[in-house]
Coordinates of C-alpha atoms and ligand atoms in Angstrom, one line a residue:
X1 CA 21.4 -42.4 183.1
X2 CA 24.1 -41.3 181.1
X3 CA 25.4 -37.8 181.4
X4 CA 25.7 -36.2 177.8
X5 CA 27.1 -33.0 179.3
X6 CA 29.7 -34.7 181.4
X7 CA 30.5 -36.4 178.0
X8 CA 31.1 -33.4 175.9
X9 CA 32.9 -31.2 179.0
X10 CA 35.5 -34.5 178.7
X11 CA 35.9 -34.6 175.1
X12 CA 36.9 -30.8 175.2
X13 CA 39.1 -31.5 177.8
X14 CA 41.2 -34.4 175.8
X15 CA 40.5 -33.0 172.2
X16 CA 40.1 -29.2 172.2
X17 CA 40.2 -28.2 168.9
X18 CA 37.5 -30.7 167.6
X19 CA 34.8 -29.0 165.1
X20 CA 30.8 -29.8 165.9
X21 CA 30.8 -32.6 163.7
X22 CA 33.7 -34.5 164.8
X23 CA 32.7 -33.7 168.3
X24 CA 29.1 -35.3 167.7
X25 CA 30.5 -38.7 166.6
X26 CA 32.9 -38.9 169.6
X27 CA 30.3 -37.4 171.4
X28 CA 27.2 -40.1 170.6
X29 CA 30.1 -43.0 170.8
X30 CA 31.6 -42.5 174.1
X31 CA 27.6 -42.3 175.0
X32 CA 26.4 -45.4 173.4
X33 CA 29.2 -47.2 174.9
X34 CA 28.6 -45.8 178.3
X35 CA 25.0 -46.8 178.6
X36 CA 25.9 -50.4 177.4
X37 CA 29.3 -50.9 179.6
X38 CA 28.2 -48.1 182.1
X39 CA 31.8 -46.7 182.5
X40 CA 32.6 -43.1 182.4
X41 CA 34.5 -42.0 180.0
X42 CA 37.7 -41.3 180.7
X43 CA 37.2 -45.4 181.2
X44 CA 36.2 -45.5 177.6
X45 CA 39.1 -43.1 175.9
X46 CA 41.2 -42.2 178.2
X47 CA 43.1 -39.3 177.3
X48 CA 46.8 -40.0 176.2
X49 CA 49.4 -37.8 174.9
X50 CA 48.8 -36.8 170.9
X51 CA 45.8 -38.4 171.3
X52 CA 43.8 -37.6 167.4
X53 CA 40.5 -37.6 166.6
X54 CA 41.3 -41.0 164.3
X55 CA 42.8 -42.6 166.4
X56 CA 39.5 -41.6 169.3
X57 CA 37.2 -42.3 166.8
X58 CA 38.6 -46.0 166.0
X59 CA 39.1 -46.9 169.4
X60 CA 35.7 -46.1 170.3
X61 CA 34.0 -47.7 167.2
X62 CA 36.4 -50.7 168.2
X63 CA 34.4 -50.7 171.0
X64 CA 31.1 -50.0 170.4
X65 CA 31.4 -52.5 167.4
X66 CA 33.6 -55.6 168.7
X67 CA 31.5 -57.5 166.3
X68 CA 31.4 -56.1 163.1
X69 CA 34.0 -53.0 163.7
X70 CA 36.6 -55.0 161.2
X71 CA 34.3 -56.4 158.6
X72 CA 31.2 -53.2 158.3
X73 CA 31.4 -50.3 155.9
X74 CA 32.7 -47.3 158.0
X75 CA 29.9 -45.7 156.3
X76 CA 27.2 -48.7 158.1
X77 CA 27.9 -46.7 161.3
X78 CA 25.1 -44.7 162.4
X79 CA 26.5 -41.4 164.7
X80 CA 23.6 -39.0 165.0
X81 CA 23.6 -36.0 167.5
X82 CA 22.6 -36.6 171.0
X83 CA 19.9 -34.8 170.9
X84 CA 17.7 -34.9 174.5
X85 CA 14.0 -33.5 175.3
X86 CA 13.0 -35.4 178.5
X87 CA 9.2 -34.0 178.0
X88 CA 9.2 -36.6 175.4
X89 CA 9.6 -39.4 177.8
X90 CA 6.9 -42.1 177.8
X91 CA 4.3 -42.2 180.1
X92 CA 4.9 -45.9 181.6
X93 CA 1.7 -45.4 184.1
X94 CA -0.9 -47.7 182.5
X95 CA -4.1 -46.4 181.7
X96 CA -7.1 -48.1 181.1
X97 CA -8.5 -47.0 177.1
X98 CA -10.6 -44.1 177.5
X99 CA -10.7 -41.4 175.8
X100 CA -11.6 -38.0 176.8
X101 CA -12.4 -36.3 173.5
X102 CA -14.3 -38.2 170.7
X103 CA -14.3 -36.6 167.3
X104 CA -17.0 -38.4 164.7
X105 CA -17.0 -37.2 160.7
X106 CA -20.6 -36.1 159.5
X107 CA -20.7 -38.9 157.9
X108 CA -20.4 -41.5 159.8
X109 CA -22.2 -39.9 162.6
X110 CA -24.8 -42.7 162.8
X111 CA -22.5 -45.4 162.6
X112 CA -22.6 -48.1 164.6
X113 CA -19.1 -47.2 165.7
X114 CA -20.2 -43.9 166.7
X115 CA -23.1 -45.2 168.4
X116 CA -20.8 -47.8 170.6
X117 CA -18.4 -45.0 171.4
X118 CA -21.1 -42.7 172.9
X119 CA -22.1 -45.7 174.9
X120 CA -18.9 -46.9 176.2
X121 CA -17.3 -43.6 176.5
X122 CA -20.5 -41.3 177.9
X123 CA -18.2 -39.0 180.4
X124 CA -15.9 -38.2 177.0
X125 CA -16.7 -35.0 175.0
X126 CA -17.5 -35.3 171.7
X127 CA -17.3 -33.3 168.4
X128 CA -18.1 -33.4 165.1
X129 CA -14.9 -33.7 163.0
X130 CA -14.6 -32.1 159.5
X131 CA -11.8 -33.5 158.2
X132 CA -9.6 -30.4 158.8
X133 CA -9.9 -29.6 162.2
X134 CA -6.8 -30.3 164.5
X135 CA -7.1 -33.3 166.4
X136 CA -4.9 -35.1 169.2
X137 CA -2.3 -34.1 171.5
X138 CA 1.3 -32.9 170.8
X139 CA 2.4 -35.9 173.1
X140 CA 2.8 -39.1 171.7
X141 CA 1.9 -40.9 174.9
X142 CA -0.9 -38.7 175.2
X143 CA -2.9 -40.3 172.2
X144 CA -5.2 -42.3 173.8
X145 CA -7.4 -39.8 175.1
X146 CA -8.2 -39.0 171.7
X147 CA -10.1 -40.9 169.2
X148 CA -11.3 -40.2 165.6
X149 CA -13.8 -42.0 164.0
X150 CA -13.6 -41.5 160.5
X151 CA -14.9 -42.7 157.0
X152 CA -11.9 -43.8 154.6
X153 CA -12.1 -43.1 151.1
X154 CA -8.6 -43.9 149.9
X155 CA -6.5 -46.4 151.3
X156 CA -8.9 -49.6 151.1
X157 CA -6.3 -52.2 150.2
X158 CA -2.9 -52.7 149.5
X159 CA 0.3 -55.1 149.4
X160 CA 2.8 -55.1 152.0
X161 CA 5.2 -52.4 151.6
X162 CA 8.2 -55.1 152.6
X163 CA 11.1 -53.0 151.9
X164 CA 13.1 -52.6 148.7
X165 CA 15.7 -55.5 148.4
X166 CA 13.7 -57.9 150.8
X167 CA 12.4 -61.4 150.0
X168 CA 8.4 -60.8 150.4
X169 CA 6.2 -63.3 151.3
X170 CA 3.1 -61.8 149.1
X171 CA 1.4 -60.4 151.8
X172 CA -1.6 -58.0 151.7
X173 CA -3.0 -55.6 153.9
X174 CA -6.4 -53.7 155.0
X175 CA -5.4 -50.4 157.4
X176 CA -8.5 -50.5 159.7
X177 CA -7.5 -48.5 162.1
X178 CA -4.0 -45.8 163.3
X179 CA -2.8 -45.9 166.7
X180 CA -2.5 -48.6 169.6
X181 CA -2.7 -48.6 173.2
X182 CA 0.6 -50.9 173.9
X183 CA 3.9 -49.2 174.4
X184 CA 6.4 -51.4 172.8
X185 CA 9.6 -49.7 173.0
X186 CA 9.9 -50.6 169.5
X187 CA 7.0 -50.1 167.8
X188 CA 7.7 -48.1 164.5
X189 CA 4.1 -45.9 165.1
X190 CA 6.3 -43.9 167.7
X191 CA 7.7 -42.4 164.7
X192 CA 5.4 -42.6 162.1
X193 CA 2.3 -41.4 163.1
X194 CA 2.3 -38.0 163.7
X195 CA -1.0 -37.6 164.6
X196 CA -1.3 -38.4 167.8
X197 CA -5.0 -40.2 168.2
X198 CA -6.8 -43.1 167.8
X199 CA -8.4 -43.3 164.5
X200 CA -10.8 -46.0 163.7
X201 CA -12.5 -46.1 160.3
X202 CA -16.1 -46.8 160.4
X203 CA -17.1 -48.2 156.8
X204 CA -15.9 -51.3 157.6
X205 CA -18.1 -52.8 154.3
X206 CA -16.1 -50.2 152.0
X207 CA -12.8 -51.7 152.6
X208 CA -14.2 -55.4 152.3
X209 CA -16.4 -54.3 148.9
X210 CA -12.7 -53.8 147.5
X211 CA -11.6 -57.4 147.7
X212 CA -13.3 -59.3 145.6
X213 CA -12.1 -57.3 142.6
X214 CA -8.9 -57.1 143.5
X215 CA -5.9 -58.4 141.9
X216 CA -3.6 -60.6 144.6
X217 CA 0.0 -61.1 144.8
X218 CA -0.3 -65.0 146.9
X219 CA 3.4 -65.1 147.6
X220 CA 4.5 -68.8 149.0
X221 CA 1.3 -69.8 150.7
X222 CA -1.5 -71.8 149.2
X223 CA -3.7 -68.9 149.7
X224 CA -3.8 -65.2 149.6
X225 CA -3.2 -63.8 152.7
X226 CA -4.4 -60.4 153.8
X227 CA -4.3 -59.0 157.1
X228 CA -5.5 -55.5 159.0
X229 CA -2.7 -55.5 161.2
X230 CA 0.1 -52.9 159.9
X231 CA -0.4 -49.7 161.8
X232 CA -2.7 -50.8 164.7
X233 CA -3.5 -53.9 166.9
X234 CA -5.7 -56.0 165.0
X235 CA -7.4 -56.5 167.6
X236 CA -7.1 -54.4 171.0
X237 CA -9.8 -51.9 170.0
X238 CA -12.4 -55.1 168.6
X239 CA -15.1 -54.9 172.3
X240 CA -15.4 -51.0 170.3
X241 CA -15.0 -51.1 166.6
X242 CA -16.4 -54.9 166.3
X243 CA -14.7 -55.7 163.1
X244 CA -14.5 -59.3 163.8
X245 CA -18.2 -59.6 163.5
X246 CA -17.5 -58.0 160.1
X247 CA -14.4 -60.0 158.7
X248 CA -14.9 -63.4 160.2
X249 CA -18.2 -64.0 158.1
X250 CA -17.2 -62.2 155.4
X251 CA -13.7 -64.1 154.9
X252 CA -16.0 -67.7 155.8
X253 CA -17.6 -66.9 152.6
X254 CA -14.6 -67.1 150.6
X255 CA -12.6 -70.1 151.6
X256 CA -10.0 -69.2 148.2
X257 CA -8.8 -66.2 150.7
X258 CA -7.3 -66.4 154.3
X259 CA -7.5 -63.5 156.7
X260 CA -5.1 -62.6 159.6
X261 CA -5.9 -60.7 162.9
X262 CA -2.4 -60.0 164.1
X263 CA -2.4 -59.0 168.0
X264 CA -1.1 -58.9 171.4
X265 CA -4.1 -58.7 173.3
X266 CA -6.7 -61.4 174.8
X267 CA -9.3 -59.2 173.4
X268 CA -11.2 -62.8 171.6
X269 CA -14.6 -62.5 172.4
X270 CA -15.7 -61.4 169.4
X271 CA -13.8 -63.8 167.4
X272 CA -15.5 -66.7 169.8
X273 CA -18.5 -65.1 169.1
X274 CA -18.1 -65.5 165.6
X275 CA -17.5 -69.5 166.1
X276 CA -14.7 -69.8 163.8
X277 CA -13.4 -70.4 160.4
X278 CA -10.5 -72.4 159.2
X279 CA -9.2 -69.8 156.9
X280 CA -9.1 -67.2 159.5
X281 CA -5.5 -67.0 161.2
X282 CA -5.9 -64.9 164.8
X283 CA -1.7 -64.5 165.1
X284 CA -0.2 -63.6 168.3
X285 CA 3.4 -61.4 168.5
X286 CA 5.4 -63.0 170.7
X287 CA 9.0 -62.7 172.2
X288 CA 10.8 -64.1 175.4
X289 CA 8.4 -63.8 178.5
X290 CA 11.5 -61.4 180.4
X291 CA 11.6 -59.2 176.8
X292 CA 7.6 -59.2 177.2
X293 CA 8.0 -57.9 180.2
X294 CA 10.5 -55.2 180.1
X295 CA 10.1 -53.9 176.4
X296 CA 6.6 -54.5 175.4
X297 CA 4.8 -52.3 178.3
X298 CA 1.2 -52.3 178.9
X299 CA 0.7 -56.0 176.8
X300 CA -0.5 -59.0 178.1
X301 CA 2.5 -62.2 179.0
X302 CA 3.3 -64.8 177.1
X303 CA 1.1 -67.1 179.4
X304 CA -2.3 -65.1 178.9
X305 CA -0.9 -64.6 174.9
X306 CA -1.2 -68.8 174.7
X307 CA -4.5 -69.0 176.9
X308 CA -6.3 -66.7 174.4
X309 CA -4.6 -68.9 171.1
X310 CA -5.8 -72.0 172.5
X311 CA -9.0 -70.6 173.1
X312 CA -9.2 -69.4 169.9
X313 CA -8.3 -72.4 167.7
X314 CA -10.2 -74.6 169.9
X315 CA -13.3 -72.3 168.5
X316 CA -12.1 -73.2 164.6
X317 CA -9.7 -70.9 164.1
X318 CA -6.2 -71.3 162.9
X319 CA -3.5 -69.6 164.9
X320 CA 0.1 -68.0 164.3
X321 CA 2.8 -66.6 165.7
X322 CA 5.5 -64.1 165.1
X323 CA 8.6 -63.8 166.7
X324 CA 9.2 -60.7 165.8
X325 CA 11.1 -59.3 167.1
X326 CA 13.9 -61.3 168.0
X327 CA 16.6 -60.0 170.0
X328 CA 19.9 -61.7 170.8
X329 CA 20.3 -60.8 174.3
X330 CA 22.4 -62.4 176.6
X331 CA 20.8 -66.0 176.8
X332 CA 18.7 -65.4 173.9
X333 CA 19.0 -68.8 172.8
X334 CA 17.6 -70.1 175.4
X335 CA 15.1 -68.0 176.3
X336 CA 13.2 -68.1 172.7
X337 CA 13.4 -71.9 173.2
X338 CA 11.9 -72.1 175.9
X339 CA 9.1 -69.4 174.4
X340 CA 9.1 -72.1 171.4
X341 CA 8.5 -75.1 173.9
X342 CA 5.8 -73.0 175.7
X343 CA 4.0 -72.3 172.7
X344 CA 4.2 -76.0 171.5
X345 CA 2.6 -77.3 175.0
X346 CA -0.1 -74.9 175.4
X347 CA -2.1 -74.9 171.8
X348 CA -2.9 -77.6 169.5
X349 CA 0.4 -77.3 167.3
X350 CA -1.8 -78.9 164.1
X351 CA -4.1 -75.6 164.2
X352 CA -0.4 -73.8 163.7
X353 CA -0.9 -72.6 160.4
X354 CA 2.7 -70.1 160.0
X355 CA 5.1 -68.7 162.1
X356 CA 7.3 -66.3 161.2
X357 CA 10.5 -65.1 162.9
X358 CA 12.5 -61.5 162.5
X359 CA 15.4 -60.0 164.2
X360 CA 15.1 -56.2 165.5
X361 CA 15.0 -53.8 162.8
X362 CA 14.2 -50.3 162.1
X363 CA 14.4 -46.6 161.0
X364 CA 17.4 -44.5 161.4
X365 CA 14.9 -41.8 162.7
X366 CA 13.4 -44.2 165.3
X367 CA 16.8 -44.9 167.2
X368 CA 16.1 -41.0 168.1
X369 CA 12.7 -41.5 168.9
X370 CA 13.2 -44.9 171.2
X371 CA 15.9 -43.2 172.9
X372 CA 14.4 -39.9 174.0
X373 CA 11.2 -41.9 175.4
X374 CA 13.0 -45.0 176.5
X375 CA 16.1 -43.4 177.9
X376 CA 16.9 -46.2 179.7
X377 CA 16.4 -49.0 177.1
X378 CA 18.8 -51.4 176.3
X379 CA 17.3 -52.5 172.9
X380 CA 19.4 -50.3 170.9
X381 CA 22.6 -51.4 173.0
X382 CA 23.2 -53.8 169.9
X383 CA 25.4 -53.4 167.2
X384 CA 22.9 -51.9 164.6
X385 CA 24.4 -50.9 161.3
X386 CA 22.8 -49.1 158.5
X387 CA 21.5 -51.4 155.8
X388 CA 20.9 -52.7 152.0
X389 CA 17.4 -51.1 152.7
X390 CA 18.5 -48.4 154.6
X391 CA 17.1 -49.5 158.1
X392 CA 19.0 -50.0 161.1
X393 CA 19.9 -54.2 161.3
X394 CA 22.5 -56.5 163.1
X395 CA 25.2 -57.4 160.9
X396 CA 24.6 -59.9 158.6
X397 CA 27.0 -62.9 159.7
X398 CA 24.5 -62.2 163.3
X399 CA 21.1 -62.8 161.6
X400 CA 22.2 -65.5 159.2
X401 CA 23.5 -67.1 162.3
X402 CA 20.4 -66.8 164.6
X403 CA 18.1 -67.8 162.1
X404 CA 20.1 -71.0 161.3
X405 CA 19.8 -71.7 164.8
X406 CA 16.2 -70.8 165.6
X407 CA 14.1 -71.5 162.4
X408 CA 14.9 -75.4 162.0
X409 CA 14.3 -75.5 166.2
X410 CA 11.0 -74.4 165.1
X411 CA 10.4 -76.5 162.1
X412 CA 11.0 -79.5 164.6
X413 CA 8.9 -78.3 166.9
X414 CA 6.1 -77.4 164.6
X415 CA 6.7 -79.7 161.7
X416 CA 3.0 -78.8 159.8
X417 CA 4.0 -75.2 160.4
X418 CA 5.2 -73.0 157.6
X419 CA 7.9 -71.3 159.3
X420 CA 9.1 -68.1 157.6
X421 CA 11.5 -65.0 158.1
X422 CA 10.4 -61.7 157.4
X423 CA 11.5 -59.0 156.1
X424 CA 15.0 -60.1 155.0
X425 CA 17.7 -60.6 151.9
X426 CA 16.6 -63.4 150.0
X427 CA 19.4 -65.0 150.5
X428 CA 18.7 -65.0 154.4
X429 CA 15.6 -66.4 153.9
X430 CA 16.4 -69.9 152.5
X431 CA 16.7 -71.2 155.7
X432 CA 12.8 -71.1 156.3
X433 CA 9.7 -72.3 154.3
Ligands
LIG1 S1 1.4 -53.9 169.8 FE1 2.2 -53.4 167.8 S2 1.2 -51.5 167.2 FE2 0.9 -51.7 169.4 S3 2.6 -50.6 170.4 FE3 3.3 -52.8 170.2 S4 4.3 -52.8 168.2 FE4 3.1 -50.9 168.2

């Protein structure tokens, strides 16, 4: 683990007279380069006579950015303080989904949810939720042992927020739920949900009484696609909440639309259950089985991932997948390859119905977020600059070049497959479709 004290005792030692702000960006280089390279610093800048902080600066953004130090805007490079709390490091000890204090709105106190939650969870305690009341803990990794079971009155339906300046691909989206229980080191929620809890809607029919009327954006797919699965798993709560039982017949009924459960988990039963529909799409994440392994904690492999697809589709129901995200790691290439292959020899590639790839991307807040409860990642050891759409990304010349490499592997391997990318420059995209 990096010393960030060690750091900034060096830097006043070789540059005394730096203000705070010129100290920080030093500061947060020599760091970002000494977790990557794990040399000390006087390794990374070693102190020389007349030695300026313009000349510091360059050599470590030199080195930091090999890649893109010549070509980027010297305003792409993002140089926040380092800024450590270790109380907010994850809790990486896996814990099986129970939670210790149930909260239930009047309203929805005779649910079905609420019914199932009492049963499954009888040693929890539960309370009657008013919409005010605080609920959840102050600790991210804390918010499974709370769940809220809530009636939604708002947000039924709406289209994917894909970010200003993106290409789109029409998508739209039903929030059923807030909160998983994965711990992907990269999952946006980390940052965006501050309230730390479960919380499952349990008018299920209100959200579904909203589609017919609605007015759809069908993007470049035959169909209108809407999915659940933006700020949950679509899927890891489904033996509680039982939405499949909901969606699956509902969606049969209207062959025009096509509904997506996007997941990790093996959690099917329900969707067997249901026996199937051809315009339902069950879609798995997926990523390199060693990234799987060391980034995407608490999740099942790749291997269980494709025993649960093929399960799936040979109950009726089209399958997808979404590389997302890619990361170019050392051997990236061929480790997504042989992820593609795997894929291609475990399901029945004609029930394939999209697969969409993405590189790594997020918020400039998250980077703080992943780094004080993942100290030691190695995800944001890339050369992430600030962006068109003012997210973190690789440089451009990077993601045009790995998605010229891995979306036609795809579209040979899957050739009745729409293969997509998501969520980039239009321009980007017209390798794929
Ligand atoms: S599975 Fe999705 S929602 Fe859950 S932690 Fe991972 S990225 Fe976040």
């Amino acid at each position: 683990m990096v010393n960030v004290e060690e750091i900034r005792a060096y830097l006043n030692g070789i540059l005394p007279e730096l203000g705070m702000n010129k100290q920080r960006e030093l500061s947060r280089l020599i760091y970002e380069i000494s977790k990557r390279d794990g040399h000390a610093p006087s390794v990374i800048l070693p102190a020389e006579k007349n030695l300026t902080f313009e000349r510091a600066k360059k050599i470590l953004l030199q080195k930091r950015y090999p890649f893109s130090f010549s070509a980027a805007p010297k305003n792409a490079f993002y140089l926040p303080k380092l800024d450590f709390d270790p109380a907010q490091r994850a809790d990486l000890q896996e814990k099986a989904f129970s939670p210790k204090y149930i909260y239930i709105e009047e309203s929805v106190k005779e649910s079905g949810l609420a019914r199932r939650a009492k049963e499954m969870f009888p040693d929890a305690s539960f309370y009657s939720w008013d919409g005010k009341q605080k609920v959840g803990s102050e600790h991210f990794s804390r918010r499974i042992e709370t769940l809220l079971i809530h009636q939604e009155k708002y947000d039924f339906l709406k289209p994917c927020p894909c970010s200003e300046g993106n290409a789109g691909c029409g998508y739209n989206l039903i929030n059923l739920g807030f909160g998983c229980r994965f711990e992907c080191e990269y999952c946006f929620l980390q940052q965006y949900q501050n309230l730390h809890a479960v919380l499952l809607p349990a008018n299920v029919q209100d959200f579904l009484e909203k589609i017919d009327q609605a007015p759809f954006r069908k993007g470049p797919f035959d169909r209108v696609r809407i999915g659940s699965g933006e700020f949950t798993d679509s899927l890891v709560f489904d033996e509680l909440t039982q939405y499949s039982h909901d969606l699956v017949p509902f969606f049969k009924n209207r062959p025009h639309l096509q509904f997506e459960f996007k997941t990790k988990s093996t959690c099917i039963d329900g969707l067997l259950k249901e026996g199937g529909a051809e315009n339902v799409v069950v879609s798995w994440s997926v990523n390199a089985p060693q990234f799987i392994e060391q980034v995407e904690h608490f999740t099942p492999s790749l291997t269980q991932r494709l025993a649960a697809a093929k399960q799936v589709a040979e109950a009726g129901y089209r399958i997808g997948f979404h590389f997302d995200p890619v990361v170019p790691f050392d051997g990236w290439k061929e480790a997504y390859l042989t992820a593609a292959e795997q894929i291609a020899a475990s399901v029945p590639r004609e029930k394939v119905a999209w697969i969409s790839v993405g590189l790594l991307r997020f918020s400039r807040e998250l980077k703080k977020v992943v780094e004080n409860r993942f100290p030691e990642n190695w995800i944001l050891d890339g050369e992430f600059l600030l962006e068109f759409d003012g997210k973190m990304r690789y440089p451009e010349k990077l993601r045009q070049e790995a998605y010229e490499f891995f979306v036609p592997h795809l579209q040979k391997l899957f050739p009745q497959t729409v293969v997509y990318v998501c969520m980039e420059k239009p321009h980007i995209c017209s390798c794929s479709l």
